[in-house]
Coordinates of C-alpha atoms in Angstrom, one line a residue:
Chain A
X1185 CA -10.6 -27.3 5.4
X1186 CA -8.5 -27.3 2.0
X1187 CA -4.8 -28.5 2.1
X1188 CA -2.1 -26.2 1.8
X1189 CA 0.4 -28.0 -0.4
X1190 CA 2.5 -24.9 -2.3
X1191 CA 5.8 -23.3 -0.3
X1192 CA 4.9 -20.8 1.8
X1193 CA 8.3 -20.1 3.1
X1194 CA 9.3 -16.8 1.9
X1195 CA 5.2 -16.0 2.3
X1196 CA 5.6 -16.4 6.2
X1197 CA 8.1 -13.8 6.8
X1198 CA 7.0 -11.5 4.4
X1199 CA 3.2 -11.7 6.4
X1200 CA 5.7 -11.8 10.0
X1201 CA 7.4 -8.4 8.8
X1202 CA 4.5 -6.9 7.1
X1203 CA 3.6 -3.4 8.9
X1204 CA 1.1 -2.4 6.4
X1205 CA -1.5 -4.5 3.7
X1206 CA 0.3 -2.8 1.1
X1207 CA 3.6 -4.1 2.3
X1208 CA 1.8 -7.5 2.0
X1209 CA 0.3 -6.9 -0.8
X1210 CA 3.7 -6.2 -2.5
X1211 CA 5.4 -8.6 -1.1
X1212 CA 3.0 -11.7 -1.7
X1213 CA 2.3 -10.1 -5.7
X1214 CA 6.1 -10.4 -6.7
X1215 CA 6.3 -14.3 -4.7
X1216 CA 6.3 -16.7 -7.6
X1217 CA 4.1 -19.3 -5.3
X1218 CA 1.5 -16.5 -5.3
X1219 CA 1.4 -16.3 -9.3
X1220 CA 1.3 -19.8 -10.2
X1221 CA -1.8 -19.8 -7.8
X1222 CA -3.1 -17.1 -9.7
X1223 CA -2.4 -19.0 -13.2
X1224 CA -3.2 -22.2 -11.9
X1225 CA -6.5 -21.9 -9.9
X1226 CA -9.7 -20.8 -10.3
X1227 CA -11.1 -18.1 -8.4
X1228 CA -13.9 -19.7 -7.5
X1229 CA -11.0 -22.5 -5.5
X1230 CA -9.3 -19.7 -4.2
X1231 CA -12.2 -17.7 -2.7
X1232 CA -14.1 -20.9 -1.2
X1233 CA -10.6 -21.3 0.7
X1234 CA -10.1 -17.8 1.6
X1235 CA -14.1 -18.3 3.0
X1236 CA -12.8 -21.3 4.9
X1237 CA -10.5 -19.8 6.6
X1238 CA -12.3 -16.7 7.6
X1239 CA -15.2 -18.3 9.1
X1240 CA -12.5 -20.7 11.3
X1241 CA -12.4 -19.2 14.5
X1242 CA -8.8 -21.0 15.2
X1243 CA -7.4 -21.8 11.9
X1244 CA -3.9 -22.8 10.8
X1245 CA -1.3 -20.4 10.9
X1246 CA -0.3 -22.1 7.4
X1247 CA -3.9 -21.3 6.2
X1248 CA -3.7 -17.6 7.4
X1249 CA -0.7 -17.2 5.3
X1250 CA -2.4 -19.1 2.4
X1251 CA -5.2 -17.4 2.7
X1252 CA -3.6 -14.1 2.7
X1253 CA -1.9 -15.1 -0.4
X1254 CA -5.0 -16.6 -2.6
X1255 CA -6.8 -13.5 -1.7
X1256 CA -3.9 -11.8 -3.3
X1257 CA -4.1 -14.5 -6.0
X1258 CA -7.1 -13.2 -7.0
X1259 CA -6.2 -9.3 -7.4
X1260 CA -3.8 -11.0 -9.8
X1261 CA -6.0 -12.6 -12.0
X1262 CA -7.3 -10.4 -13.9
X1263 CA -11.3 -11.7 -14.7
X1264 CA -14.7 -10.9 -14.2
X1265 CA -15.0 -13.7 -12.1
X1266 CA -11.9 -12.8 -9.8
X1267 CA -13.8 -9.3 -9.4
X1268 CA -17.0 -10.4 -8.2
X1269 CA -15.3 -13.1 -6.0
X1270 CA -13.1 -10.2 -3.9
X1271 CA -15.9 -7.8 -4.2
X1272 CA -17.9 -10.7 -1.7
X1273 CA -15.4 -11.3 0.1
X1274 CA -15.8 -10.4 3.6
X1275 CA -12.8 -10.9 6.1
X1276 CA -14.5 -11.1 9.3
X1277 CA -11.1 -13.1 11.2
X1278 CA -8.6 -12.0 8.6
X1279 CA -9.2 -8.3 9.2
X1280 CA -7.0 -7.3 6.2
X1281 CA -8.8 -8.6 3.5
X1282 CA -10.6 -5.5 3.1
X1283 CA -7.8 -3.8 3.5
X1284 CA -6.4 -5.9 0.3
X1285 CA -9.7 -5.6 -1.8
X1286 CA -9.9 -1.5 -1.1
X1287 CA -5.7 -1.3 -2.6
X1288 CA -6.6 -3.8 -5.0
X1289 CA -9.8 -1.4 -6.4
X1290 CA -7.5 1.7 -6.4
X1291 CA -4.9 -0.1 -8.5
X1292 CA -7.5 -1.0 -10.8
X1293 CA -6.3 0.7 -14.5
X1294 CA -9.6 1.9 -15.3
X1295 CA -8.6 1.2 -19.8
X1296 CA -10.4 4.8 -21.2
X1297 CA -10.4 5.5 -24.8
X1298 CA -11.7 8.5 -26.7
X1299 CA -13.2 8.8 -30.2
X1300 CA -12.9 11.9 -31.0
X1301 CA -14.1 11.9 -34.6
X1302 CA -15.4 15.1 -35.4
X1303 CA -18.9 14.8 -38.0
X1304 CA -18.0 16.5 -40.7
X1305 CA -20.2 19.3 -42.0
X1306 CA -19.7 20.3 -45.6
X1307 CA -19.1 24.3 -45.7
X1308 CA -21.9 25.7 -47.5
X1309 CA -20.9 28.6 -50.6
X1310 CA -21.5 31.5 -48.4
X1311 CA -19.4 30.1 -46.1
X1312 CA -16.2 30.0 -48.4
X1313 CA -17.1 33.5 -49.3
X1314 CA -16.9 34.4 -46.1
X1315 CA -13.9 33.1 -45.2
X1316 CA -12.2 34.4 -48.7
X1317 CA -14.0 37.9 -47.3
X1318 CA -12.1 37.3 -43.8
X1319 CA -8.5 36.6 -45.3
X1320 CA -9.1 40.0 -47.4
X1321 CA -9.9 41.5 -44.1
X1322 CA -7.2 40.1 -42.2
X1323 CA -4.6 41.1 -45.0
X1324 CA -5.3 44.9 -44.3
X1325 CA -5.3 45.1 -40.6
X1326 CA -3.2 42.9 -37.6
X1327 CA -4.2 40.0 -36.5
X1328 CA -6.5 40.7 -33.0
X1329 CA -6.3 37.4 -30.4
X1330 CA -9.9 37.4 -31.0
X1331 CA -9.2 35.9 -34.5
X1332 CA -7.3 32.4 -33.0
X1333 CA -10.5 31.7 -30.3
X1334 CA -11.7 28.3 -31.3
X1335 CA -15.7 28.3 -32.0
X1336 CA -16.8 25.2 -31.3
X1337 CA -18.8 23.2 -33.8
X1338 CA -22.6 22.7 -34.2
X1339 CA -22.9 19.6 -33.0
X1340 CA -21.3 17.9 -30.0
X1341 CA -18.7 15.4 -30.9
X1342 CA -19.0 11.7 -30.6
X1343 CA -17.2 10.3 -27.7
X1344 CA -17.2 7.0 -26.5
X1345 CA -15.6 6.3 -22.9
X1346 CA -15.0 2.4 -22.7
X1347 CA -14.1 0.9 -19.6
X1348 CA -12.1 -2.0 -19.9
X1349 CA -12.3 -3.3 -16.3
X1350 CA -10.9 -6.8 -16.3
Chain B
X755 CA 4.9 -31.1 19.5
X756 CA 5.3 -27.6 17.7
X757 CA 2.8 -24.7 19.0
X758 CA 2.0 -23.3 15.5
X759 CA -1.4 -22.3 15.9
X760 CA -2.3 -19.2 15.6
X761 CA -5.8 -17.5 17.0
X762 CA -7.0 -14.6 15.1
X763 CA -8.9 -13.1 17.9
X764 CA -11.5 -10.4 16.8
X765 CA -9.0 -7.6 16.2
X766 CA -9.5 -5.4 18.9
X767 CA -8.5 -1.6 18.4
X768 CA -7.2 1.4 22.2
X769 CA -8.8 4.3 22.5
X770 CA -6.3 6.4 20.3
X771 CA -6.8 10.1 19.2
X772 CA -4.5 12.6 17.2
X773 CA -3.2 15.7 19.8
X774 CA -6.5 17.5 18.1
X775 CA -8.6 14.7 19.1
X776 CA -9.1 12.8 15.4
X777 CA -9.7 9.0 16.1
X778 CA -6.8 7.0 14.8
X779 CA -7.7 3.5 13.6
X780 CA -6.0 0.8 14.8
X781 CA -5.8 -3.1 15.8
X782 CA -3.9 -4.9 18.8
X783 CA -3.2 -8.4 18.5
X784 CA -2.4 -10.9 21.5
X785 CA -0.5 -13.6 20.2
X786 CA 2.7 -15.0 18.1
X787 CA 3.1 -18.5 16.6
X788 CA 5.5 -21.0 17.4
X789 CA 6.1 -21.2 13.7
X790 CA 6.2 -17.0 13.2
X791 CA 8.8 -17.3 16.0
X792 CA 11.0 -20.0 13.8
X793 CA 10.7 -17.8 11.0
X794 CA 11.4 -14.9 12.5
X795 CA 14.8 -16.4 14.2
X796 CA 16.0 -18.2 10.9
X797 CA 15.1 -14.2 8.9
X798 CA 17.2 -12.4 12.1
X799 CA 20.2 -14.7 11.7
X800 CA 20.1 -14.2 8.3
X801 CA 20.9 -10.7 9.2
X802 CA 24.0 -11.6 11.6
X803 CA 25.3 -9.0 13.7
X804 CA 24.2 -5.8 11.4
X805 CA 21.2 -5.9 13.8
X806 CA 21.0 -5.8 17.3
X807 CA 18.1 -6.9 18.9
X808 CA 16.1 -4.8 21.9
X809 CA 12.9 -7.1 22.3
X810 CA 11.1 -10.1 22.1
X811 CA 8.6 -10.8 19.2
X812 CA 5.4 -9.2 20.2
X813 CA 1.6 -8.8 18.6
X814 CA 0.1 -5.5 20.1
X815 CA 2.4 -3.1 18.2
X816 CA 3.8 -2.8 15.1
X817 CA 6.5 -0.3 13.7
X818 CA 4.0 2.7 13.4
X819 CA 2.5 1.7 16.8
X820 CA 6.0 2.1 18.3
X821 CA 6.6 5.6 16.8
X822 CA 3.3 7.0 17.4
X823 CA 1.5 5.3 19.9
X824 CA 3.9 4.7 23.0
X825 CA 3.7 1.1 21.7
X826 CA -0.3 -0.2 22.5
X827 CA -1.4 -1.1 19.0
X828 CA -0.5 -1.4 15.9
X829 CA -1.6 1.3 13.3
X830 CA -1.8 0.4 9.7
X831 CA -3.3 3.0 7.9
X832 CA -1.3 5.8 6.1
X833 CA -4.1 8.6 6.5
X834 CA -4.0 7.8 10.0
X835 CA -0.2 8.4 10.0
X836 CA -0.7 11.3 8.2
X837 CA -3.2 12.9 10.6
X838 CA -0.9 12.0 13.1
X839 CA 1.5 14.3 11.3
X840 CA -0.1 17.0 10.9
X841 CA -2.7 16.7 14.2
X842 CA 0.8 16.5 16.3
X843 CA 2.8 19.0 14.8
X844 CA 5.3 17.1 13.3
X845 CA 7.6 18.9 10.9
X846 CA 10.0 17.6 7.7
X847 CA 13.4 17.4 8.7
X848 CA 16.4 17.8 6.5
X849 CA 19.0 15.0 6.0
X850 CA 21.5 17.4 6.8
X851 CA 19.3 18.3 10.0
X852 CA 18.7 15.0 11.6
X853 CA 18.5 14.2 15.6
X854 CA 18.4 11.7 17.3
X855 CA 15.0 10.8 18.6
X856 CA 13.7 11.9 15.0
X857 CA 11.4 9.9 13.3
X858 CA 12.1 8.4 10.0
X859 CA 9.4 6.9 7.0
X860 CA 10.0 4.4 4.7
X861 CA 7.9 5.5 1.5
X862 CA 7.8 3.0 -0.7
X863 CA 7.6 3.1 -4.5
X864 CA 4.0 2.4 -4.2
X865 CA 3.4 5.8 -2.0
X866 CA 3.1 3.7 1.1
X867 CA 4.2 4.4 4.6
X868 CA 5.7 0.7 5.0
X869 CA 7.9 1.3 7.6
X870 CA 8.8 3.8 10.3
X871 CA 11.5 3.8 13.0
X872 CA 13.8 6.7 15.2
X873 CA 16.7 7.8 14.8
X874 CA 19.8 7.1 17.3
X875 CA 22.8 8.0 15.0
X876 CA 22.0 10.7 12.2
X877 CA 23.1 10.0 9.0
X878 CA 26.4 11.1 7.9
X879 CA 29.3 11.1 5.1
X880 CA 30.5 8.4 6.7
X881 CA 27.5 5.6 6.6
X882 CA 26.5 6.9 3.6
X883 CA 24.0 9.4 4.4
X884 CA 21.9 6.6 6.4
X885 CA 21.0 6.8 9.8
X886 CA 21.3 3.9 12.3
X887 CA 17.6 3.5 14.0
X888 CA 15.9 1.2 16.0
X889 CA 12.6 0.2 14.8
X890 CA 9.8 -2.7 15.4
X891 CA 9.6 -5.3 12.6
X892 CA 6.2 -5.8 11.9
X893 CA 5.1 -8.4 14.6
X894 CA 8.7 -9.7 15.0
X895 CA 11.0 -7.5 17.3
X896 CA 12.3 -3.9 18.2
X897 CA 16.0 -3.9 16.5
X898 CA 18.9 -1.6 16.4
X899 CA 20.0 -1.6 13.0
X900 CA 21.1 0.9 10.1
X901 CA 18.5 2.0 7.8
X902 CA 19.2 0.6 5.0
X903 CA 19.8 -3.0 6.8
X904 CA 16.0 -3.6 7.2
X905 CA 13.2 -5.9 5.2
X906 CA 12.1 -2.7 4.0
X907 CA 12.7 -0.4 1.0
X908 CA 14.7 2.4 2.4
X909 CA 15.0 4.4 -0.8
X910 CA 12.9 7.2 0.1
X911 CA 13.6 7.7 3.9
X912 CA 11.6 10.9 5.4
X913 CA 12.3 12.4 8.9
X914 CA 9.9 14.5 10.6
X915 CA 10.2 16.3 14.3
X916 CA 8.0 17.7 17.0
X917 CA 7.5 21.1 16.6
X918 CA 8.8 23.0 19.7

């Protein structure tokens, strides 16, 4: 089993008073201990711990609280690999883990971005003429709602969704 | 030396159904550590006498567990609150409206239900439009305290009453 060595202090009563993994989660994400364990360790550290501990029938009560806050850890760091590390990660003792991973998915900020450059399409001649024929029309009778309704263009415009996951 | 092991026994989960018979989820746990229970003494005295205690630490139940399920487990899930809600009648209250024996939610920012707890004084002018309650702390104690004298965030209290 790994060794605890970081405070837990503040971690203990936060996980004593915690009603809810959302509480938790809150609680552990704005502990400093919890953030220099997400800038300092690797996921793949923090997720063979988190593992440990699970799979001990009779662990710690320092390692439940550590482990609590590595897996929270990991929804801090914000990498592929700290994705595919909570996405395994089972929580068969520590029965809010998956609790933890499904908040952490919804929080996600899925990044989407739109380019919504129209193609161009040159107006051909009789085109201008008819539009110089419209504005004559228009000048000699009022404006019907018709005349605002947007037609939408040949071709479908290029849009590119990216999603920035991590 | 110190008890401070803790045994996460396989969370075990009552029998517990909405008054139109929806399955709420749930978990019960048996035990407290020796080291929960130091921490949970040197966090109460922090406190002083703005709280008054009512219980000893216990597992089963936490705060939601106390309010809506006569104290057998602990509930952690806000749709099961919510079905609660709804499934038992339970109507928004009014500040201005409050009872005692209503229940009170602590939203969060987040849109959680972190906390819950009963009223025994309604709030008033006078304590500053917050209630006094007595609530369960997680798996630490039942405690007597005001509503805003609590480790949760108390600035969007809701209170909600059986429907007659």
């Amino acid at each position: 089993m790994s060794t605890v060595t970081w405070p837990l202090h503040g971690l203990l009563v936060d996980y004593l008073f915690a009603n809810t993994p959302s509480y938790l989660m809150k609680k552990f994400r704005a502990n400093d201990a919890v953030i220099e364990l997400a800038r300092d360790t690797p996921s793949v550290e923090l997720a063979s711990f988190v593992e440990a501990v699970d799979r001990d029938p009779s662990p710690d009560m320092h390692e439940v609280v550590a482990a609590y806050a590595a897996v929270v850890a990991l929804t801090l760091q914000a990498s592929q690999q700290s994705a595919e590390v909570l996405h395994n990660l089972r929580g068969e003792n520590l029965t809010w883990i998956p609790h933890i991973v499904s908040l952490w998915r919804q929080s996600r900020v899925v990044g989407t971005s739109f380019d919504t450059r129209l193609p161009i399409k040159p107006l051909e001649q009789r085109q201008i003429r008819g539009a110089a024929d419209s504005m004559e029309t228009r000048a000699c009778k009022p404006f019907r709602r018709d005349d605002f309704r947007y037609h939408a263009p040949d071709s479908v415009p290029t849009v590119i969704v990216r999603k920035d996951f991590d | 030396m110190m008890a401070c092991f803790f045994t996460p026994t396989p969370s075990q989960a009552v029998r517990l159904d909405t008054a139109k018979g929806r399955p709420v989820a749930n978990e019960q746990r048996a035990e407290i550590s020796g080291l929960e229970r130091l921490e949970g003494q040197h966090y109460e005295r922090s406190y002083g006498s703005a709280v008054e205690v009512r219980t000893g630490p216990c597992l089963r139940y936490n705060c939601h567990g106390m309010s809506f399920a006569a104290r057998r487990t602990r509930i952690i899930d806000n749709d099961a609150i919510r079905a609660i809600l709804d499934d038992d009648g339970y109507d928004r209250v009014g500040v201005d409206k409050v009872l005692p024996g209503d229940v009170v939610l602590y939203i969060s920012s987040a849109g959680d239900i972190e906390h819950s707890a009963i009223v025994v004084t309604p709030p008033s002018r006078e304590t500053y439009n917050m209630p006094k309650v007595y609530s369960k702390w997680g798996k630490w104690k039942e405690v007597i305290h005001s509503a805003n004298v609590c480790p949760y965030e108390p600035c969007d209290l809701r209170y909600y009453r059986v429907r007659g």
